[in-house]
Structure formats: C-alpha cells, structure tokens
PDB file of C-alpha atoms in Angstrom:
ATOM      1  CA  MET A 516      -0.186   0.137   0.067  1.00 42.00           C
ATOM      2  CA  SER A 517       1.323   3.227  -1.139  1.00 41.00           C
ATOM      3  CA  ASN A 518       0.370   7.032  -1.235  1.00 43.00           C
ATOM      4  CA  THR A 519       1.837  10.306  -2.571  1.00 41.00           C
ATOM      5  CA  VAL A 520       2.178  13.188  -0.034  1.00 41.00           C
ATOM      6  CA  PRO A 521       4.524  16.209   0.299  1.00 44.00           C
ATOM      7  CA  PRO A 522       7.850  15.187   1.558  1.00 45.00           C
ATOM      8  CA  ALA A 523       8.652  13.833   4.950  1.00 42.00           C
ATOM      9  CA  SER A 524      10.660  16.290   7.830  1.00 45.00           C
ATOM     10  CA  HIS A 525      13.054  14.609   9.726  1.00 44.00           C
ATOM     11  CA  SER A 526      10.079  13.461  12.573  1.00 46.00           C
ATOM     12  CA  ASP A 527       8.018  11.982  10.099  1.00 47.00           C
ATOM     13  CA  ARG A 528      10.164   9.211   9.507  1.00 62.00           C
ATOM     14  CA  GLU A 529       9.475   7.603  12.932  1.00 80.00           C
ATOM     15  CA  LEU A 530       6.434   4.813  12.837  1.00 85.00           C
ATOM     16  CA  ASP A 531       2.856   6.190  12.765  1.00 86.00           C
ATOM     17  CA  LEU A 532       0.827   4.241  15.467  1.00 88.00           C
ATOM     18  CA  ALA A 533      -2.029   6.295  15.051  1.00 87.00           C
ATOM     19  CA  HIS A 534      -4.172   3.667  13.691  1.00 86.00           C
ATOM     20  CA  SER A 535      -2.526   0.479  15.669  1.00 85.00           C
ATOM     21  CA  ALA A 536      -5.628  -0.223  17.279  1.00 86.00           C
ATOM     22  CA  ARG A 537      -7.969  -0.604  14.476  1.00 89.00           C
ATOM     23  CA  GLY A 538      -8.793  -4.201  13.534  1.00 88.00           C
ATOM     24  CA  VAL A 539      -7.876  -5.234   9.678  1.00 88.00           C
ATOM     25  CA  TRP A 540      -9.484  -8.186   7.869  1.00 87.00           C
ATOM     26  CA  LEU A 541      -6.762 -10.447   5.807  1.00 88.00           C
ATOM     27  CA  VAL A 542      -8.964 -11.853   2.857  1.00 89.00           C
ATOM     28  CA  LYS A 543      -7.482 -14.255   0.453  1.00 90.00           C
ATOM     29  CA  VAL A 544      -8.874 -14.611  -2.981  1.00 89.00           C
ATOM     30  CA  PRO A 545      -8.884 -17.183  -5.920  1.00 87.00           C
ATOM     31  CA  LYS A 546      -6.283 -15.958  -8.663  1.00 86.00           C
ATOM     32  CA  TYR A 547      -8.693 -15.495 -11.397  1.00 85.00           C
ATOM     33  CA  ILE A 548     -10.658 -12.365  -8.822  1.00 87.00           C
ATOM     34  CA  SER A 549      -6.721 -10.977  -8.244  1.00 88.00           C
ATOM     35  CA  GLN A 550      -6.350 -10.620 -11.876  1.00 85.00           C
ATOM     36  CA  LYS A 551      -9.592  -9.314 -12.682  1.00 86.00           C
ATOM     37  CA  TRP A 552      -9.021  -6.262  -9.570  1.00 89.00           C
ATOM     38  CA  GLU A 553      -5.980  -6.096 -11.657  1.00 89.00           C
ATOM     39  CA  LYS A 554      -7.099  -5.516 -14.723  1.00 86.00           C
ATOM     40  CA  ALA A 555      -9.799  -3.214 -13.975  1.00 86.00           C
ATOM     41  CA  ALA A 556      -9.429   0.812 -13.884  1.00 84.00           C
ATOM     42  CA  GLY A 557      -8.879   2.681 -10.871  1.00 80.00           C
ATOM     43  CA  ASN A 558     -11.729   4.527  -8.669  1.00 83.00           C
ATOM     44  CA  VAL A 559     -14.289   1.861 -10.313  1.00 88.00           C
ATOM     45  CA  GLU A 560     -16.888  -0.425  -8.223  1.00 90.00           C
ATOM     46  CA  VAL A 561     -15.318  -4.025  -8.599  1.00 89.00           C
ATOM     47  CA  GLY A 562     -17.851  -6.008  -5.978  1.00 90.00           C
ATOM     48  CA  LYS A 563     -20.156  -5.458  -3.364  1.00 91.00           C
ATOM     49  CA  LEU A 564     -19.126  -7.076   0.299  1.00 89.00           C
ATOM     50  CA  LYS A 565     -22.418  -7.908   2.474  1.00 91.00           C
ATOM     51  CA  ILE A 566     -22.402  -9.003   6.347  1.00 89.00           C
ATOM     52  CA  SER A 567     -25.112 -10.682   8.369  1.00 89.00           C
ATOM     53  CA  LYS A 568     -24.824 -10.670  11.719  1.00 85.00           C
ATOM     54  CA  ARG A 569     -27.033 -13.263  14.113  1.00 82.00           C
ATOM     55  CA  ALA A 570     -27.199 -13.454  17.519  1.00 84.00           C
ATOM     56  CA  GLY A 571     -24.327 -15.790  19.037  1.00 81.00           C
ATOM     57  CA  GLN A 572     -23.366 -17.061  15.512  1.00 81.00           C
ATOM     58  CA  LYS A 573     -20.289 -16.037  13.141  1.00 80.00           C
ATOM     59  CA  ALA A 574     -20.886 -13.138  10.799  1.00 82.00           C
ATOM     60  CA  ASP A 575     -22.152 -14.275   7.144  1.00 87.00           C
ATOM     61  CA  VAL A 576     -19.450 -12.316   4.486  1.00 89.00           C
ATOM     62  CA  THR A 577     -20.721 -12.308   0.688  1.00 90.00           C
ATOM     63  CA  LEU A 578     -19.052 -11.103  -1.923  1.00 91.00           C
ATOM     64  CA  ALA A 579     -20.307 -10.234  -5.368  1.00 90.00           C
ATOM     65  CA  LEU A 580     -18.704  -9.437  -8.091  1.00 89.00           C
ATOM     66  CA  ALA A 581     -19.145  -6.437 -10.392  1.00 89.00           C
ATOM     67  CA  ASP A 582     -20.970  -7.574 -13.784  1.00 86.00           C
ATOM     68  CA  PHE A 583     -18.473  -6.122 -15.981  1.00 85.00           C
ATOM     69  CA  LEU A 584     -15.801  -8.239 -14.875  1.00 83.00           C
ATOM     70  CA  LEU A 585     -17.747 -11.383 -15.730  1.00 80.00           C
ATOM     71  CA  PRO A 586     -17.911 -11.556 -19.582  1.00 62.00           C
ATOM     72  CA  GLN A 587     -14.478 -10.248 -20.138  1.00 53.00           C
ATOM     73  CA  ASP A 588     -11.405 -12.758 -20.979  1.00 48.00           C
ATOM     74  CA  THR A 589     -13.576 -15.300 -19.537  1.00 47.00           C
ATOM     75  CA  GLY A 590     -13.082 -17.576 -22.830  1.00 57.00           C
ATOM     76  CA  PRO A 591     -15.249 -20.938 -22.760  1.00 57.00           C
ATOM     77  CA  VAL A 592     -15.310 -21.063 -18.756  1.00 65.00           C
ATOM     78  CA  PRO A 593     -16.601 -17.942 -17.123  1.00 73.00           C
ATOM     79  CA  ILE A 594     -15.919 -17.147 -13.523  1.00 81.00           C
ATOM     80  CA  PRO A 595     -18.359 -17.328 -10.930  1.00 85.00           C
ATOM     81  CA  LYS A 596     -20.379 -13.924  -9.573  1.00 87.00           C
ATOM     82  CA  ASP A 597     -21.151 -14.817  -6.287  1.00 88.00           C
ATOM     83  CA  HIS A 598     -18.268 -16.270  -3.421  1.00 90.00           C
ATOM     84  CA  LYS A 599     -18.740 -16.352   0.226  1.00 91.00           C
ATOM     85  CA  LEU A 600     -15.674 -15.500   2.351  1.00 88.00           C
ATOM     86  CA  ASP A 601     -15.057 -18.344   5.579  1.00 87.00           C
ATOM     87  CA  LEU A 602     -14.320 -16.173   8.731  1.00 82.00           C
ATOM     88  CA  GLN A 603     -11.322 -17.613  11.192  1.00 81.00           C
ATOM     89  CA  ILE A 604      -9.712 -15.238  14.159  1.00 78.00           C
ATOM     90  CA  VAL A 605      -7.011 -14.726  14.557  1.00 77.00           C
ATOM     91  CA  GLN A 606      -5.543 -15.559  18.071  1.00 75.00           C
ATOM     92  CA  THR A 607      -2.147 -17.357  18.200  1.00 75.00           C
ATOM     93  CA  GLN A 608      -0.525 -14.657  15.528  1.00 74.00           C
ATOM     94  CA  THR A 609       0.386 -11.154  15.968  1.00 83.00           C
ATOM     95  CA  LEU A 610       0.083  -9.948  12.647  1.00 86.00           C
ATOM     96  CA  GLY A 611      -0.356  -6.074  11.062  1.00 88.00           C
ATOM     97  CA  VAL A 612      -0.263  -4.347   8.313  1.00 88.00           C
ATOM     98  CA  PHE A 613       2.251  -1.569   7.203  1.00 89.00           C
ATOM     99  CA  SER A 614       2.410   0.989   4.751  1.00 87.00           C
ATOM    100  CA  HIS A 615       4.949   3.353   3.490  1.00 81.00           C
ATOM    101  CA  SER A 616       4.518   6.931   1.384  1.00 78.00           C
ATOM    102  CA  VAL A 617       7.039   8.839  -0.307  1.00 71.00           C
ATOM    103  CA  PRO A 618       7.821  12.621  -1.313  1.00 66.00           C
ATOM    104  CA  VAL A 619       5.676  13.577  -4.780  1.00 63.00           C
ATOM    105  CA  ASN A 620       8.331  13.171  -8.130  1.00 62.00           C
ATOM    106  CA  THR A 621      10.154  10.980  -6.414  1.00 57.00           C
ATOM    107  CA  ASP A 622      11.231   7.884  -8.588  1.00 58.00           C
ATOM    108  CA  ALA A 623      12.958   5.419  -5.976  1.00 57.00           C
ATOM    109  CA  VAL A 624      12.501   5.258  -2.085  1.00 56.00           C
ATOM    110  CA  VAL A 625      14.744   6.892  -0.108  1.00 58.00           C
ATOM    111  CA  PRO A 626      14.693   5.717   3.634  1.00 58.00           C
ATOM    112  CA  GLU A 627      15.134   9.273   4.641  1.00 61.00           C
ATOM    113  CA  THR A 628      11.985  10.706   3.003  1.00 65.00           C
ATOM    114  CA  GLU A 629      10.232   7.609   3.574  1.00 74.00           C
ATOM    115  CA  LYS A 630       7.144   7.682   5.849  1.00 81.00           C
ATOM    116  CA  LEU A 631       5.947   4.761   7.286  1.00 87.00           C
ATOM    117  CA  CYS A 632       3.005   3.957   9.293  1.00 90.00           C
ATOM    118  CA  LEU A 633       0.966   0.818  10.770  1.00 89.00           C
ATOM    119  CA  GLU A 634      -2.452   0.754   9.403  1.00 89.00           C
ATOM    120  CA  GLY A 635      -3.999  -1.744  12.222  1.00 90.00           C
ATOM    121  CA  LYS A 636      -3.980  -5.154  13.487  1.00 89.00           C
ATOM    122  CA  ILE A 637      -5.055  -8.169  11.838  1.00 88.00           C
ATOM    123  CA  GLN A 638      -7.797  -9.944  14.000  1.00 85.00           C
ATOM    124  CA  GLN A 639      -9.812 -11.868  11.330  1.00 85.00           C
ATOM    125  CA  LYS A 640      -8.802 -13.946   8.379  1.00 87.00           C
ATOM    126  CA  LEU A 641     -11.112 -14.619   5.807  1.00 87.00           C
ATOM    127  CA  GLU A 642     -10.954 -17.185   2.228  1.00 90.00           C
ATOM    128  CA  CYS A 643     -12.919 -16.384  -0.352  1.00 90.00           C
ATOM    129  CA  ARG A 644     -14.613 -19.067  -2.328  1.00 88.00           C
ATOM    130  CA  PRO A 645     -17.670 -19.826  -4.787  1.00 88.00           C
ATOM    131  CA  PHE A 646     -21.239 -20.173  -3.438  1.00 82.00           C
ATOM    132  CA  MET A 647     -21.238 -23.430  -5.004  1.00 79.00           C
ATOM    133  CA  ALA A 648     -18.967 -25.453  -6.917  1.00 75.00           C
ATOM    134  CA  ASP A 649     -21.010 -26.367  -9.525  1.00 74.00           C
ATOM    135  CA  GLN A 650     -19.749 -27.525 -13.198  1.00 75.00           C
ATOM    136  CA  GLY A 651     -18.772 -24.588 -14.353  1.00 73.00           C
ATOM    137  CA  TYR A 652     -16.365 -23.627 -11.383  1.00 77.00           C
ATOM    138  CA  MET A 653     -14.716 -26.781 -11.911  1.00 81.00           C
ATOM    139  CA  ARG A 654     -14.285 -26.450 -15.377  1.00 81.00           C
ATOM    140  CA  LEU A 655     -12.486 -23.436 -14.054  1.00 79.00           C
ATOM    141  CA  LYS A 656     -10.285 -24.872 -11.906  1.00 80.00           C
ATOM    142  CA  ALA A 657      -9.427 -27.606 -14.596  1.00 83.00           C
ATOM    143  CA  GLU A 658      -8.288 -24.888 -17.188  1.00 80.00           C
ATOM    144  CA  THR A 659      -6.680 -23.072 -14.633  1.00 79.00           C
ATOM    145  CA  PHE A 660      -4.607 -26.356 -13.693  1.00 81.00           C
ATOM    146  CA  ARG A 661      -3.918 -27.104 -17.754  1.00 84.00           C
ATOM    147  CA  LYS A 662      -2.366 -23.428 -17.799  1.00 81.00           C
ATOM    148  CA  ALA A 663      -0.304 -23.651 -15.097  1.00 81.00           C
ATOM    149  CA  ALA A 664       0.912 -27.049 -16.568  1.00 84.00           C
ATOM    150  CA  GLN A 665       2.070 -25.611 -20.116  1.00 84.00           C
ATOM    151  CA  PRO A 666       5.945 -24.874 -20.513  1.00 85.00           C
ATOM    152  CA  VAL A 667       6.783 -21.394 -20.512  1.00 82.00           C
ATOM    153  CA  ARG A 668       9.433 -22.253 -23.256  1.00 84.00           C
ATOM    154  CA  LYS A 669       8.810 -23.973 -26.251  1.00 82.00           C
ATOM    155  CA  VAL A 670      11.096 -25.696 -29.478  1.00 85.00           C
ATOM    156  CA  GLN A 671      10.550 -23.816 -32.451  1.00 83.00           C
ATOM    157  CA  GLN A 672      11.393 -24.286 -36.006  1.00 86.00           C
ATOM    158  CA  LEU A 673      13.280 -21.803 -37.750  1.00 84.00           C
ATOM    159  CA  ASP A 674      13.165 -21.587 -41.520  1.00 86.00           C
ATOM    160  CA  ARG A 675      15.881 -18.846 -41.736  1.00 86.00           C
ATOM    161  CA  VAL A 676      19.417 -18.760 -40.902  1.00 83.00           C
ATOM    162  CA  VAL A 677      19.607 -16.473 -37.301  1.00 79.00           C
ATOM    163  CA  GLN A 678      22.626 -13.773 -37.193  1.00 78.00           C
ATOM    164  CA  ASN A 679      24.476 -15.009 -34.020  1.00 76.00           C
ATOM    165  CA  TYR A 680      27.650 -13.575 -32.112  1.00 73.00           C
ATOM    166  CA  LYS A 681      29.771 -15.594 -29.915  1.00 73.00           C
ATOM    167  CA  PRO A 682      30.049 -13.616 -26.653  1.00 74.00           C
ATOM    168  CA  VAL A 683      33.911 -12.622 -26.029  1.00 73.00           C
ATOM    169  CA  ALA A 684      35.509 -14.725 -23.549  1.00 76.00           C
ATOM    170  CA  ASN A 685      38.541 -11.939 -22.401  1.00 79.00           C
ATOM    171  CA  HIS A 686      38.505  -8.559 -22.791  1.00 80.00           C
ATOM    172  CA  LYS A 687      41.378  -6.879 -24.461  1.00 83.00           C
ATOM    173  CA  HIS A 688      41.960  -4.761 -21.605  1.00 83.00           C
ATOM    174  CA  ASN A 689      41.538  -7.172 -19.195  1.00 84.00           C
ATOM    175  CA  ILE A 690      43.933  -9.355 -21.180  1.00 86.00           C
ATOM    176  CA  GLU A 691      46.881  -6.376 -20.525  1.00 84.00           C
ATOM    177  CA  TYR A 692      45.619  -6.196 -16.893  1.00 79.00           C
ATOM    178  CA  GLU A 693      46.640  -9.384 -16.374  1.00 81.00           C
ATOM    179  CA  GLU A 694      49.984  -9.656 -18.195  1.00 80.00           C
ATOM    180  CA  LYS A 695      51.087  -6.469 -16.291  1.00 75.00           C
ATOM    181  CA  LYS A 696      49.804  -8.202 -13.166  1.00 70.00           C
ATOM    182  CA  LYS A 697      51.915 -11.265 -14.170  1.00 71.00           C
ATOM    183  CA  ALA A 698      55.057  -9.121 -14.836  1.00 66.00           C
ATOM    184  CA  GLU A 699      54.798  -7.544 -11.448  1.00 61.00           C
ATOM    185  CA  GLY A 700      54.323 -10.926  -9.883  1.00 58.00           C
ATOM    186  CA  LYS A 701      58.128 -12.183 -11.792  1.00 61.00           C
ATOM    187  CA  LYS A 702      59.849  -8.632 -10.163  1.00 63.00           C
ATOM    188  CA  SER A 703      62.089 -10.323  -7.156  1.00 70.00           C
ATOM    189  CA  ARG A 704      62.702  -7.704  -4.822  1.00 78.00           C
ATOM    190  CA  ASP A 705      66.215  -7.084  -4.763  1.00 81.00           C
ATOM    191  CA  ASP A 706      68.943  -5.693  -1.872  1.00 85.00           C
ATOM    192  CA  LYS A 707      67.204  -2.679  -0.263  1.00 87.00           C
ATOM    193  CA  ASP A 708      70.738  -1.308  -0.359  1.00 88.00           C
ATOM    194  CA  ALA A 709      70.659  -2.025  -3.851  1.00 89.00           C
ATOM    195  CA  VAL A 710      67.752  -0.579  -5.074  1.00 89.00           C
ATOM    196  CA  MET A 711      68.585   2.814  -3.632  1.00 89.00           C
ATOM    197  CA  GLU A 712      71.637   3.078  -5.155  1.00 90.00           C
ATOM    198  CA  MET A 713      69.782   2.914  -8.397  1.00 90.00           C
ATOM    199  CA  MET A 714      67.268   5.491  -7.192  1.00 89.00           C
ATOM    200  CA  PHE A 715      69.825   7.663  -6.234  1.00 90.00           C
ATOM    201  CA  ALA A 716      71.725   7.670  -9.624  1.00 90.00           C
ATOM    202  CA  ALA A 717      68.478   8.413 -11.183  1.00 90.00           C
ATOM    203  CA  PHE A 718      68.018  11.035  -9.109  1.00 90.00           C
ATOM    204  CA  GLU A 719      71.313  12.859 -10.028  1.00 89.00           C
ATOM    205  CA  LYS A 720      69.798  13.212 -13.357  1.00 89.00           C
ATOM    206  CA  HIS A 721      66.586  14.742 -12.437  1.00 90.00           C
ATOM    207  CA  GLN A 722      65.282  16.100  -9.545  1.00 90.00           C
ATOM    208  CA  TYR A 723      61.658  14.710 -10.030  1.00 91.00           C
ATOM    209  CA  TYR A 724      60.598  11.110 -11.123  1.00 92.00           C
ATOM    210  CA  ASN A 725      56.747   9.468 -11.194  1.00 92.00           C
ATOM    211  CA  ILE A 726      56.161   6.068  -9.884  1.00 91.00           C
ATOM    212  CA  LYS A 727      56.341   4.453 -13.362  1.00 90.00           C
ATOM    213  CA  ASP A 728      59.446   5.682 -14.569  1.00 91.00           C
ATOM    214  CA  LEU A 729      61.099   4.635 -10.921  1.00 91.00           C
ATOM    215  CA  VAL A 730      59.829   1.187 -11.523  1.00 89.00           C
ATOM    216  CA  ARG A 731      60.732   1.072 -14.920  1.00 88.00           C
ATOM    217  CA  ILE A 732      64.223   2.202 -13.892  1.00 89.00           C
ATOM    218  CA  THR A 733      64.594  -0.267 -10.932  1.00 88.00           C
ATOM    219  CA  LYS A 734      62.506  -3.009 -12.051  1.00 84.00           C
ATOM    220  CA  GLN A 735      61.001  -3.571  -8.547  1.00 86.00           C
ATOM    221  CA  PRO A 736      57.433  -4.659  -7.441  1.00 85.00           C
ATOM    222  CA  VAL A 737      55.287  -1.080  -7.228  1.00 87.00           C
ATOM    223  CA  THR A 738      54.366  -2.063  -3.329  1.00 87.00           C
ATOM    224  CA  TYR A 739      58.215  -2.330  -2.246  1.00 88.00           C
ATOM    225  CA  LEU A 740      59.770   0.258  -4.392  1.00 89.00           C
ATOM    226  CA  LYS A 741      56.985   2.860  -2.516  1.00 90.00           C
ATOM    227  CA  GLU A 742      58.512   1.698   1.210  1.00 91.00           C
ATOM    228  CA  ILE A 743      61.924   2.512   0.122  1.00 89.00           C
ATOM    229  CA  LEU A 744      60.583   6.077  -1.538  1.00 91.00           C
ATOM    230  CA  LYS A 745      58.443   6.953   1.535  1.00 90.00           C
ATOM    231  CA  GLU A 746      61.786   6.525   3.461  1.00 90.00           C
ATOM    232  CA  VAL A 747      64.092   8.529   1.336  1.00 90.00           C
ATOM    233  CA  CYS A 748      61.461  10.785  -0.819  1.00 93.00           C
ATOM    234  CA  ASP A 749      58.766  13.202  -0.201  1.00 91.00           C
ATOM    235  CA  TYR A 750      55.984  12.712  -2.682  1.00 92.00           C
ATOM    236  CA  ASN A 751      54.648  16.299  -4.063  1.00 91.00           C
ATOM    237  CA  ILE A 752      50.539  16.799  -4.254  1.00 90.00           C
ATOM    238  CA  LYS A 753      50.733  20.198  -5.641  1.00 89.00           C
ATOM    239  CA  ASN A 754      51.834  21.866  -9.061  1.00 88.00           C
ATOM    240  CA  PRO A 755      53.938  22.328 -11.076  1.00 89.00           C
ATOM    241  CA  HIS A 756      55.752  18.776  -9.962  1.00 89.00           C
ATOM    242  CA  LYS A 757      52.152  17.091  -8.954  1.00 90.00           C
ATOM    243  CA  ASN A 758      52.430  13.060  -8.441  1.00 90.00           C
ATOM    244  CA  MET A 759      55.785  13.378  -8.499  1.00 92.00           C
ATOM    245  CA  TRP A 760      58.640  12.119  -6.110  1.00 92.00           C
ATOM    246  CA  GLU A 761      61.901  13.724  -5.432  1.00 92.00           C
ATOM    247  CA  LEU A 762      64.332  13.152  -2.607  1.00 91.00           C
ATOM    248  CA  LYS A 763      63.966  14.513   0.890  1.00 90.00           C
ATOM    249  CA  PRO A 764      66.543  17.744   1.377  1.00 88.00           C
ATOM    250  CA  GLU A 765      68.768  15.712   4.022  1.00 87.00           C
ATOM    251  CA  TYR A 766      69.715  13.286   0.808  1.00 83.00           C
ATOM    252  CA  ARG A 767      70.146  16.117  -2.061  1.00 80.00           C
ATOM    253  CA  HIS A 768      73.558  17.544  -2.745  1.00 70.00           C
ATOM    254  CA  TYR A 769      73.008  19.332  -5.787  1.00 58.00           C
ATOM    255  CA  LYS A 770      71.534  22.647  -6.166  1.00 52.00           C
ATOM    256  CA  ASP A 771      68.168  23.763  -6.356  1.00 50.00           C
ATOM    257  CA  GLN A 772      67.223  24.017 -10.149  1.00 49.00           C
ATOM    258  CA  PRO A 773      64.317  25.706 -11.902  1.00 47.00           C
ATOM    259  CA  ALA A 774      60.827  24.882 -11.421  1.00 44.00           C
ATOM    260  CA  ASP A 775      60.644  24.175 -14.939  1.00 44.00           C
ATOM    261  CA  LYS A 776      63.667  21.997 -15.350  1.00 45.00           C
ATOM    262  CA  GLY A 777      64.913  18.897 -13.982  1.00 50.00           C
ATOM    263  CA  SER A 778      61.716  16.367 -13.969  1.00 54.00           C
ATOM    264  CA  LYS A 779      61.636  12.961 -15.482  1.00 56.00           C
ATOM    265  CA  SER A 780      58.143  12.287 -16.952  1.00 50.00           C
ATOM    266  CA  ASP A 781      56.613   9.487 -19.474  1.00 46.00           C
ATOM    267  CA  SER A 782      57.177  11.627 -22.348  1.00 40.00           C
ATOM    268  CA  GLU A 783      61.362  11.182 -21.285  1.00 39.00           C
TER     269      GLU A 783
END
C-alpha cells in the first residue's frame, strides 16, 4: 500500500502508530479474482461486500463481483459471480498491516524521505470461495491447472539463418591487466641498498620522477618500491610537479633547480 504525500521532515521518519488499534481483515481471494481486479481501472466498483450478523453466530460475509468483470476474457469458462468468505479469528499470531508513502515526483524510495505507518492489527482471516462448486467452477479450475502445466519455453523450428555473435571470452583490457600483474609478480625484490643506489643514481640526473619511471628503472614491484620511496623521498601533491617524487632535503647534494627543469616524466 503506497500513497503520495508531500516531502517528509526528519521527525516524520518515525513509525506512525495512530491506527495501531484498528482491526483489519486479511482476505485471500482466488487468482481469477485478483487478476480481474488488477486489470480494472482505478476508482471503480469491482464488487459488493455484504455482512450479515446473527446473535450468537459468526457473521456471514458474501462477495458479489461487479458485472463488468464477468464477460471479459473468460473464454469458454465464465467465472463465478457470487462468493462467500469463511471467517477465522486470529488468536495465535500477531499480524499487522504497514504502509509507506514517498514524496511527490520521486522515482525511488529513499529511507530518509519515506513515511512508515501501522495501518492496523489483523484480527480476522477470511478465505474467499464460490457459493457453489458447480460444473462451471470445476471447468474453471481444470482450465487453470491446464494453463499452469503448460511449459513457458517451447521448441520452435527456424526457417532462416539467425545471426549469432559469440561472446568475447576475455576483453583486451582484461588481458593486458592480467599480463601486467603477471609481469609484476615475476619481479623479485632486490636488496634494499642496491635499490636505493639505483634510485640515487637516477635522481642525480633528474630531480623529479613519477612512479612508473622509477619502476622501469629499478625493475622492482610497486609496493616494495613505494616502501623505500617513503623513507628517502617526498611525494608532491601540488603543481608544478604534482604526483612526482623527489629526494628529501637531507639526501640532496645538488643545487635547487628552476621549477620548470630537472623533472622526469613518461614522455622522456
């Protein structure tokens, strides 16, 4: 059950218990009735419910379907018009009916804007069945079972060639990524001092390097190389040398160079 209401405030997200004491019926109807009701237009009368009470006895509840529901899409077997509802008091279960409403012009339900309400407590269960299980009703049930037993998929003979496209087992970018991972996995970790010597020799040529060039120069795994870089280098997060590494001041033995010189990038 869902209604359309203006946007809810923060306090409206709490469960509304205004109707918590209201008694509600839980009615089970045959499938042929529910299908008719689903196809019916909104705000139209689909049937009439009659409740007759007698002293000391259970109430008699009957349902008469609207006439416009009967002749449509019935095929060779019409559906019954009159039904009775067998009533059962709920004693051993605690059942309730909840509803939620969402703001206007909202396609998806967002928890922050949803309003939840307890519409009532189910006090009685009712099962709807025809007044008389005559030959017409039995034919209707047999037709229902027959349709349910029909397979959803059927074999169909083709009279022309159907163009099929085989799915790609593995896309190019996935293959390249796997090859890259395998290549990195084959790289063995050299001695830390040896790696640092290669790095210092590289930084004598250029003041700034990105990680890709350092991996290519040292031929070391990225994670291992970054561990060493964090010890002896600073990582620039601002322009003009953003995302590039340079030696910490205590490891430099060259003069400061202009900002537009002394860097090593992928283009070199």
